[in-house]
Short mmCIF file of C-alpha atoms and ligand atoms in Angstrom, two decimals:
data_model
loop_
_atom_site.label_atom_id
_atom_site.label_comp_id
_atom_site.label_asym_id
_atom_site.label_seq_id
_atom_site.Cartn_x
_atom_site.Cartn_y
_atom_site.Cartn_z
CA MET A 1 26.22 -8.87 -21.31
CA PRO A 2 24.14 -9.94 -18.27
CA LYS A 3 21.25 -10.76 -20.44
CA LYS A 4 22.80 -14.04 -21.44
CA SER A 5 22.82 -15.35 -17.74
CA ILE A 6 19.70 -14.08 -16.08
CA ARG A 7 16.47 -15.87 -15.91
CA LYS A 8 14.41 -15.09 -18.78
CA ALA A 9 11.43 -13.77 -16.78
CA VAL A 10 13.68 -10.94 -15.51
CA GLU A 11 13.43 -9.32 -19.09
CA PHE A 12 9.89 -9.08 -18.62
CA VAL A 13 9.92 -7.27 -15.39
CA ASN A 14 9.99 -3.49 -14.68
CA PRO A 15 12.05 -1.54 -12.12
CA TYR A 16 9.86 -0.20 -9.48
CA VAL A 17 9.14 3.56 -9.91
CA PRO A 18 9.25 5.30 -6.60
CA GLY A 19 7.89 8.82 -5.87
CA LYS A 20 10.54 11.73 -6.41
CA THR A 21 12.54 12.24 -3.27
CA ILE A 22 12.80 15.75 -1.61
CA ASP A 23 16.75 15.86 -2.28
CA GLU A 24 16.16 14.86 -6.16
CA VAL A 25 13.82 17.57 -6.60
CA GLN A 26 15.64 20.06 -4.40
CA GLU A 27 18.83 19.56 -6.62
CA ALA A 28 16.89 19.32 -10.08
CA TYR A 29 15.18 22.53 -9.52
CA GLY A 30 17.30 24.63 -7.20
CA LEU A 31 14.45 24.78 -4.23
CA ASP A 32 14.96 25.62 -0.61
CA GLU A 33 11.76 23.82 0.48
CA VAL A 34 10.24 20.93 -1.45
CA ILE A 35 6.91 19.19 -0.05
CA LYS A 36 6.67 15.67 -0.63
CA LEU A 37 2.94 14.56 -1.29
CA GLY A 38 3.78 11.68 -3.79
CA SER A 39 4.55 8.55 -1.81
CA ASN A 40 1.69 8.43 0.62
CA GLU A 41 3.57 8.58 3.93
CA ASN A 42 2.40 9.85 6.83
CA PRO A 43 4.34 13.37 7.68
CA TYR A 44 3.78 13.17 11.51
CA GLY A 45 5.70 9.89 12.00
CA PRO A 46 7.77 8.62 13.69
CA PHE A 47 5.88 9.21 16.80
CA ASP A 48 7.94 10.08 20.04
CA ASN A 49 7.84 6.88 21.84
CA ALA A 50 8.65 5.06 18.70
CA LYS A 51 11.49 7.35 18.10
CA GLU A 52 13.04 6.85 21.58
CA ALA A 53 12.41 3.07 21.20
CA MET A 54 14.34 3.06 17.87
CA ILE A 55 17.17 5.21 19.39
CA GLN A 56 17.55 2.70 22.25
CA GLU A 57 17.62 -0.36 20.11
CA ILE A 58 20.82 0.81 18.32
CA ASP A 59 22.93 -0.65 21.10
CA GLN A 60 21.49 -3.92 20.26
CA LEU A 61 22.35 -4.02 16.61
CA PHE A 62 25.12 -6.26 16.92
CA MET A 63 22.73 -8.93 17.39
CA TYR A 64 20.47 -10.49 14.79
CA PRO A 65 16.77 -9.91 15.73
CA ASP A 66 14.58 -12.59 17.42
CA ARG A 67 13.91 -14.79 14.47
CA GLU A 68 10.11 -15.65 15.93
CA TYR A 69 9.51 -11.86 16.13
CA GLU A 70 7.13 -13.15 18.90
CA ASP A 71 6.37 -9.79 20.61
CA LEU A 72 5.43 -7.86 17.77
CA LYS A 73 3.32 -10.92 16.26
CA VAL A 74 1.45 -10.92 19.64
CA ILE A 75 0.69 -7.40 19.74
CA LEU A 76 -0.71 -7.47 15.97
CA ALA A 77 -2.79 -10.83 16.74
CA GLU A 78 -4.24 -9.46 19.91
CA MET A 79 -5.26 -6.07 18.20
CA ASN A 80 -7.22 -8.16 15.53
CA GLY A 81 -8.60 -10.87 17.67
CA LEU A 82 -6.21 -13.56 16.16
CA GLN A 83 -3.26 -15.65 17.74
CA HIS A 84 0.14 -14.99 17.01
CA GLU A 85 0.37 -18.03 14.88
CA ASN A 86 -1.61 -16.14 12.43
CA VAL A 87 0.78 -13.59 11.66
CA ALA A 88 4.09 -13.51 9.71
CA LEU A 89 6.47 -10.29 9.49
CA ALA A 90 8.35 -8.83 6.42
CA HIS A 91 10.48 -6.06 5.07
CA GLY A 92 7.53 -3.80 4.59
CA ALA A 93 4.25 -4.99 2.74
CA GLY A 94 6.27 -5.05 -0.39
CA GLY A 95 8.59 -7.69 1.20
CA MET A 96 5.68 -9.88 1.89
CA LEU A 97 4.07 -9.47 -1.50
CA GLU A 98 7.22 -10.67 -2.84
CA THR A 99 7.27 -13.87 -0.60
CA LEU A 100 4.03 -14.46 -1.42
CA ALA A 101 4.59 -14.45 -5.10
CA ARG A 102 7.55 -17.03 -4.54
CA THR A 103 5.29 -19.13 -2.28
CA PHE A 104 2.46 -19.65 -4.84
CA ILE A 105 3.37 -19.28 -8.33
CA GLU A 106 4.65 -21.62 -10.79
CA GLU A 107 5.71 -21.19 -14.31
CA GLY A 108 2.60 -20.60 -16.32
CA ASP A 109 0.11 -20.24 -13.24
CA GLU A 110 -2.46 -17.49 -13.85
CA VAL A 111 -2.79 -14.48 -11.64
CA ILE A 112 -5.36 -11.58 -11.97
CA LEU A 113 -4.80 -8.48 -10.78
CA PRO A 114 -6.33 -5.00 -11.26
CA THR A 115 -4.57 -3.15 -13.91
CA GLN A 116 -4.88 0.34 -12.27
CA SER A 117 -3.50 -0.68 -8.71
CA TYR A 118 -0.04 -1.29 -6.93
CA GLY A 119 2.38 -2.13 -9.66
CA LEU A 120 4.38 -4.56 -7.73
CA TYR A 121 1.65 -7.36 -8.23
CA ARG A 122 2.45 -7.40 -11.78
CA GLU A 123 6.06 -7.26 -11.78
CA ILE A 124 6.71 -9.88 -9.04
CA SER A 125 4.39 -12.12 -10.69
CA ASN A 126 6.15 -11.62 -14.11
CA LEU A 127 9.49 -12.23 -12.22
CA MET A 128 7.85 -15.68 -10.90
CA GLY A 129 7.00 -16.77 -14.56
CA ALA A 130 3.30 -16.21 -14.05
CA LYS A 131 0.70 -15.63 -16.87
CA VAL A 132 -0.65 -12.23 -15.91
CA ILE A 133 -4.15 -11.73 -16.44
CA GLU A 134 -5.41 -7.82 -15.90
CA SER A 135 -8.69 -6.34 -15.07
CA SER A 136 -9.43 -2.50 -15.69
CA LEU A 137 -11.14 -0.75 -12.81
CA ASN A 138 -14.77 0.07 -13.62
CA ALA A 139 -16.19 3.53 -14.34
CA GLU A 140 -16.44 4.24 -10.65
CA TYR A 141 -12.74 3.74 -10.39
CA LYS A 142 -13.18 0.45 -8.27
CA ILE A 143 -11.66 -3.03 -8.73
CA ASP A 144 -14.39 -4.74 -11.08
CA MET A 145 -15.01 -7.88 -9.20
CA LYS A 146 -17.58 -9.24 -11.66
CA ASP A 147 -14.92 -8.86 -14.40
CA MET A 148 -12.23 -10.46 -12.33
CA MET A 149 -14.75 -13.36 -11.94
CA SER A 150 -15.24 -13.89 -15.54
CA LYS A 151 -11.64 -14.63 -15.40
CA PHE A 152 -11.48 -17.24 -13.06
CA SER A 153 -10.29 -20.50 -14.27
CA ASP A 154 -8.86 -23.56 -12.86
CA LYS A 155 -5.16 -22.35 -13.37
CA THR A 156 -5.86 -19.26 -11.14
CA LYS A 157 -3.18 -19.32 -8.35
CA LEU A 158 -3.21 -15.90 -7.04
CA ILE A 159 -5.46 -12.83 -7.08
CA TRP A 160 -4.01 -9.56 -6.01
CA MET A 161 -6.75 -7.40 -4.28
CA CYS A 162 -5.85 -4.04 -2.99
CA ASN A 163 -8.50 -2.41 -0.65
CA PRO A 164 -8.64 0.31 -0.42
CA ASN A 165 -7.14 0.82 -3.95
CA ASN A 166 -4.05 2.62 -4.79
CA PRO A 167 -4.02 4.91 -6.81
CA THR A 168 -7.93 5.23 -6.53
CA GLY A 169 -8.88 5.41 -2.98
CA THR A 170 -12.25 3.15 -3.45
CA MET A 171 -13.04 0.29 -1.74
CA LEU A 172 -14.44 -3.26 -2.38
CA ASP A 173 -17.96 -4.05 -1.69
CA GLN A 174 -18.92 -6.68 0.93
CA ALA A 175 -21.74 -8.11 -0.83
CA MET A 176 -20.26 -8.63 -4.14
CA PHE A 177 -16.75 -9.87 -2.20
CA ASP A 178 -19.02 -12.60 -0.80
CA VAL A 179 -19.95 -13.75 -4.00
CA PHE A 180 -16.50 -13.69 -5.17
CA LEU A 181 -15.14 -15.80 -2.35
CA GLU A 182 -17.88 -18.34 -3.22
CA LYS A 183 -16.76 -18.55 -6.71
CA LEU A 184 -13.04 -18.45 -5.93
CA PRO A 185 -11.27 -21.56 -7.86
CA GLU A 186 -9.89 -24.23 -6.11
CA LYS A 187 -6.35 -23.62 -6.17
CA ALA A 188 -6.85 -19.99 -5.89
CA TRP A 189 -5.95 -17.65 -2.94
CA ILE A 190 -6.83 -14.10 -2.43
CA ILE A 191 -3.94 -11.70 -1.45
CA MET A 192 -5.76 -8.80 0.17
CA ASP A 193 -3.34 -5.79 0.41
CA GLU A 194 -4.83 -3.29 3.06
CA ALA A 195 -1.80 -1.18 3.16
CA TYR A 196 -4.38 2.05 3.86
CA ILE A 197 -7.22 0.03 5.79
CA GLU A 198 -6.63 2.30 8.97
CA PHE A 199 -7.80 5.54 7.04
CA SER A 200 -11.00 3.66 5.76
CA ASP A 201 -14.46 4.08 7.47
CA PRO A 202 -15.01 0.97 9.69
CA ALA A 203 -18.50 0.68 8.34
CA LYS A 204 -17.12 0.60 4.87
CA ARG A 205 -14.23 -2.48 5.51
CA ILE A 206 -14.89 -5.87 4.29
CA GLU A 207 -14.35 -8.32 7.30
CA SER A 208 -11.23 -9.80 5.88
CA ILE A 209 -9.98 -11.11 9.45
CA ASP A 210 -13.25 -12.74 9.95
CA TYR A 211 -12.44 -14.75 6.66
CA ILE A 212 -9.39 -15.85 7.84
CA LYS A 213 -11.05 -16.97 10.84
CA LYS A 214 -13.70 -19.20 8.66
CA ASN A 215 -10.74 -20.78 7.03
CA LYS A 216 -11.18 -18.81 3.65
CA ARG A 217 -8.41 -18.81 1.29
CA ILE A 218 -7.59 -14.96 2.21
CA ILE A 219 -4.31 -13.75 3.07
CA VAL A 220 -4.52 -10.14 4.46
CA ILE A 221 -1.27 -7.76 4.08
CA ARG A 222 -0.75 -4.79 6.19
CA THR A 223 2.03 -2.49 7.02
CA MET A 224 3.42 0.13 9.50
CA SER A 225 4.36 2.28 6.53
CA LYS A 226 1.59 4.26 5.83
CA ALA A 227 -1.08 5.22 8.90
CA PHE A 228 1.79 4.36 11.62
CA GLY A 229 4.50 6.92 9.89
CA LEU A 230 7.48 4.27 9.75
CA ALA A 231 7.87 3.85 5.94
CA GLY A 232 11.55 4.14 6.49
CA ALA A 233 11.52 1.20 9.15
CA ARG A 234 10.23 -1.21 6.72
CA ILE A 235 7.77 -3.51 8.72
CA GLY A 236 4.87 -5.27 6.93
CA TYR A 237 2.87 -8.25 7.96
CA ALA A 238 0.24 -10.72 6.82
CA PHE A 239 -2.57 -12.41 8.53
CA ALA A 240 -3.71 -15.96 7.27
CA ASN A 241 -4.43 -19.14 8.81
CA LYS A 242 -1.57 -20.94 10.69
CA GLU A 243 -0.71 -23.68 8.40
CA MET A 244 -0.44 -20.76 5.52
CA ILE A 245 1.65 -18.45 8.03
CA HIS A 246 4.00 -21.30 8.92
CA ILE A 247 4.74 -21.80 4.96
CA ILE A 248 5.34 -18.25 4.49
CA ASP A 249 7.58 -18.04 7.21
CA THR A 250 9.53 -21.15 5.71
CA VAL A 251 9.68 -19.43 2.30
CA ALA A 252 10.72 -16.13 3.79
CA GLU A 253 14.46 -15.14 3.92
CA PRO A 254 15.62 -15.33 7.62
CA PHE A 255 15.64 -12.25 9.64
CA ASN A 256 13.43 -10.16 7.25
CA ALA A 257 12.35 -7.87 9.71
CA ASN A 258 15.06 -5.71 11.51
CA ARG A 259 15.62 -4.63 14.86
CA ILE A 260 15.09 -0.88 14.47
CA GLY A 261 11.89 -1.35 12.68
CA LEU A 262 10.70 -4.01 15.10
CA ALA A 263 11.27 -1.85 17.87
CA GLY A 264 9.54 1.19 16.18
CA ALA A 265 6.71 -0.93 15.48
CA ILE A 266 6.04 -2.18 18.99
CA ALA A 267 6.49 1.14 20.71
CA THR A 268 4.21 2.69 18.14
CA LEU A 269 1.40 0.24 18.90
CA THR A 270 1.97 -0.15 22.58
CA LYS A 271 2.86 3.50 23.54
CA ASP A 272 1.84 5.80 20.87
CA GLN A 273 -1.70 5.07 20.42
CA LYS A 274 -3.00 8.49 21.50
CA THR A 275 -0.75 10.05 19.13
CA TYR A 276 -1.76 7.66 16.25
CA GLU A 277 -5.51 8.33 16.84
CA LYS A 278 -5.02 11.95 16.79
CA ARG A 279 -3.02 12.09 13.47
CA LEU A 280 -5.33 9.66 11.78
CA GLN A 281 -8.24 11.96 12.52
CA ASP A 282 -6.02 14.96 11.73
CA ILE A 283 -5.38 13.49 8.24
CA ILE A 284 -8.88 12.48 7.79
CA SER A 285 -10.30 15.86 8.34
CA GLU A 286 -7.28 17.39 6.21
CA ARG A 287 -8.50 15.14 3.48
CA GLU A 288 -12.18 16.17 3.43
CA ASN A 289 -10.88 19.80 3.25
CA LEU A 290 -8.63 19.18 0.54
CA VAL A 291 -11.38 17.33 -1.41
CA GLN A 292 -13.54 20.07 -0.63
CA GLN A 293 -11.07 22.62 -1.89
CA LEU A 294 -10.11 20.74 -5.11
CA THR A 295 -13.65 20.51 -5.94
CA LYS A 296 -14.17 24.09 -5.88
CA MET A 297 -11.61 24.34 -8.24
CA GLY A 298 -13.19 21.86 -10.59
CA MET A 299 -11.60 18.85 -9.76
CA ASN A 300 -13.34 15.47 -10.03
CA CYS A 301 -12.21 13.72 -6.93
CA ILE A 302 -13.14 10.10 -6.40
CA PRO A 303 -14.49 9.43 -2.72
CA THR A 304 -11.35 8.10 -0.96
CA GLN A 305 -10.65 5.99 1.96
CA THR A 306 -7.01 6.51 2.16
CA ASN A 307 -4.64 9.03 3.08
CA PHE A 308 -4.61 10.28 -0.81
CA VAL A 309 -6.88 11.85 -3.14
CA PHE A 310 -7.19 10.74 -6.90
CA PHE A 311 -8.60 13.54 -9.11
CA GLU A 312 -9.28 14.15 -12.80
CA THR A 313 -8.08 17.47 -13.67
CA GLY A 314 -9.12 17.60 -17.44
CA ARG A 315 -5.68 18.59 -18.16
CA ASN A 316 -2.45 16.95 -19.16
CA ALA A 317 -1.55 15.36 -15.67
CA SER A 318 2.49 14.96 -16.54
CA ALA A 319 2.51 18.74 -17.36
CA ILE A 320 0.88 19.28 -14.17
CA GLY A 321 3.03 17.14 -12.20
CA GLU A 322 6.11 18.75 -14.10
CA GLU A 323 4.88 22.27 -13.02
CA MET A 324 4.34 21.31 -9.50
CA LEU A 325 7.75 20.20 -9.10
CA LYS A 326 9.36 23.27 -10.44
CA ARG A 327 7.48 24.88 -7.66
CA GLY A 328 8.21 22.54 -4.81
CA VAL A 329 5.50 20.10 -4.63
CA ILE A 330 5.75 16.43 -5.37
CA VAL A 331 2.41 15.07 -6.45
CA ARG A 332 2.07 11.66 -8.37
CA PRO A 333 0.39 11.95 -12.11
CA CYS A 334 -1.39 8.90 -12.67
CA THR A 335 -0.30 8.52 -16.54
CA GLY A 336 1.67 5.20 -15.64
CA TRP A 337 -1.85 3.71 -14.85
CA GLY A 338 -3.12 5.04 -17.97
CA TYR A 339 -5.31 7.80 -16.40
CA GLU A 340 -3.68 10.58 -18.60
CA GLU A 341 -5.47 13.66 -16.80
CA ALA A 342 -5.39 12.25 -12.95
CA ILE A 343 -3.17 13.21 -10.22
CA ARG A 344 -2.71 11.36 -6.78
CA VAL A 345 -2.01 13.74 -3.76
CA THR A 346 -1.05 12.69 -0.49
CA ILE A 347 -2.43 14.14 2.53
CA GLY A 348 0.24 16.13 4.43
CA THR A 349 0.44 18.60 7.25
CA GLU A 350 -2.13 21.52 7.04
CA TYR A 351 0.70 23.54 5.84
CA GLU A 352 1.83 21.23 3.30
CA ASN A 353 -1.66 20.88 1.92
CA GLN A 354 -2.16 24.76 1.88
CA ARG A 355 1.43 24.93 0.18
CA PHE A 356 0.20 22.39 -2.50
CA LEU A 357 -3.20 24.18 -3.08
CA GLU A 358 -1.87 27.31 -3.52
CA GLU A 359 0.62 26.17 -6.16
CA PHE A 360 -2.15 23.95 -7.89
CA GLY A 361 -4.68 26.75 -8.13
CA LYS A 362 -1.72 28.85 -10.13
CA VAL A 363 -0.76 25.77 -12.29
CA ILE A 364 -4.41 24.88 -13.47
CA LYS A 365 -4.52 28.59 -14.48
CA GLU A 366 -1.43 28.15 -16.71
CA ILE A 367 -2.36 24.72 -18.11
CA GLN A 368 -5.85 24.78 -19.14
C1 PLP B 1 2.86 1.58 0.17
C2 PLP B 1 2.03 0.43 -0.24
C3 PLP B 1 2.76 -0.70 -0.19
C4 PLP B 1 4.24 -1.03 0.53
O1 PLP B 1 4.20 -0.87 1.82
P1 PLP B 1 5.51 -1.00 2.59
O2 PLP B 1 5.04 -1.68 3.70
O3 PLP B 1 6.35 0.32 2.82
O4 PLP B 1 6.47 -2.29 1.54
C5 PLP B 1 2.18 -1.96 -0.38
N1 PLP B 1 0.87 -1.91 -1.06
C6 PLP B 1 0.52 -0.83 -1.41
C7 PLP B 1 -1.30 -0.84 -2.14
C8 PLP B 1 0.97 0.41 -1.16
O5 PLP B 1 0.36 1.45 -1.47
#
């Protein structure tokens, strides 16, 4: 029935598939304890001061948030050597990505995106009627900038990039990226989604903020959802040149960041730095441990710069995922990206990772 009335482009959009929730799995399998390692959240969040600030903010909820979001913008700008006019906020990075699609894409415009990456890029591009041009990752599970460049045309409007890449955890190479920027078609902008950048080795990062200062056509997206432990509070942001930020803020719906999220984000960044740093280190050292253990079990772990590990199991990943669910551990089989034998697992607490390893060890003995 609604089909007659909706925009044609909507037919080509697939619903976002979130990771399974704890309640869902508890109910389906009658389990007491479920460990969620399927959505790349930070189990240590929200940090204490953020929690307190969010509780305090409840009394203010009868009022709209400050439309300019000045306080948080100033903090984020200063942390990155930018000015607050270089920052736009949104309901999560996801909200920002959608605003960008609406800002740039006209029916028939070409967008280029990595096939094995964050799925939202494709769906919001399709929703806007873009011609989506895909590029497969290379043999090292990295975004293939050479291949993407070969797809550049004068119709290219947007290039969706994910650095480090979800689901593989790999990063872009600086030297190649410089070439990429040089070859960038005239009308094209690069959307650089850095949802996991905080987990990466600073020496391996490309200088995305510097490119903004140099007025390159790049928009950097970040989020409070992953490293900062505030996925449920829905705060994401973009860095770009001032003119572009003004345009983004014009396109975005009014009040696209909520008071609780803003309060939590501000407190996290100003009062919880120590906890943040400690937990970041915990996650990174647990990551190294998990990679070691999985490698010992014969898994092929792709080197990761994120809070998750992507690994090839040599077995049917859906079957593994299903079997793990029965045992109360949610992981992400990567079949939706065409990796039939790969699993993506989030780094949890030490306890959660141990539980994962125990159950995983049993499951791979069962499924050969
Ligand atoms: C989790 C994730 C997002 C979405 O983050 P939110 O801020 O929670 O909307 C965006 N991009 C990538 C690559 C992600 O993994």
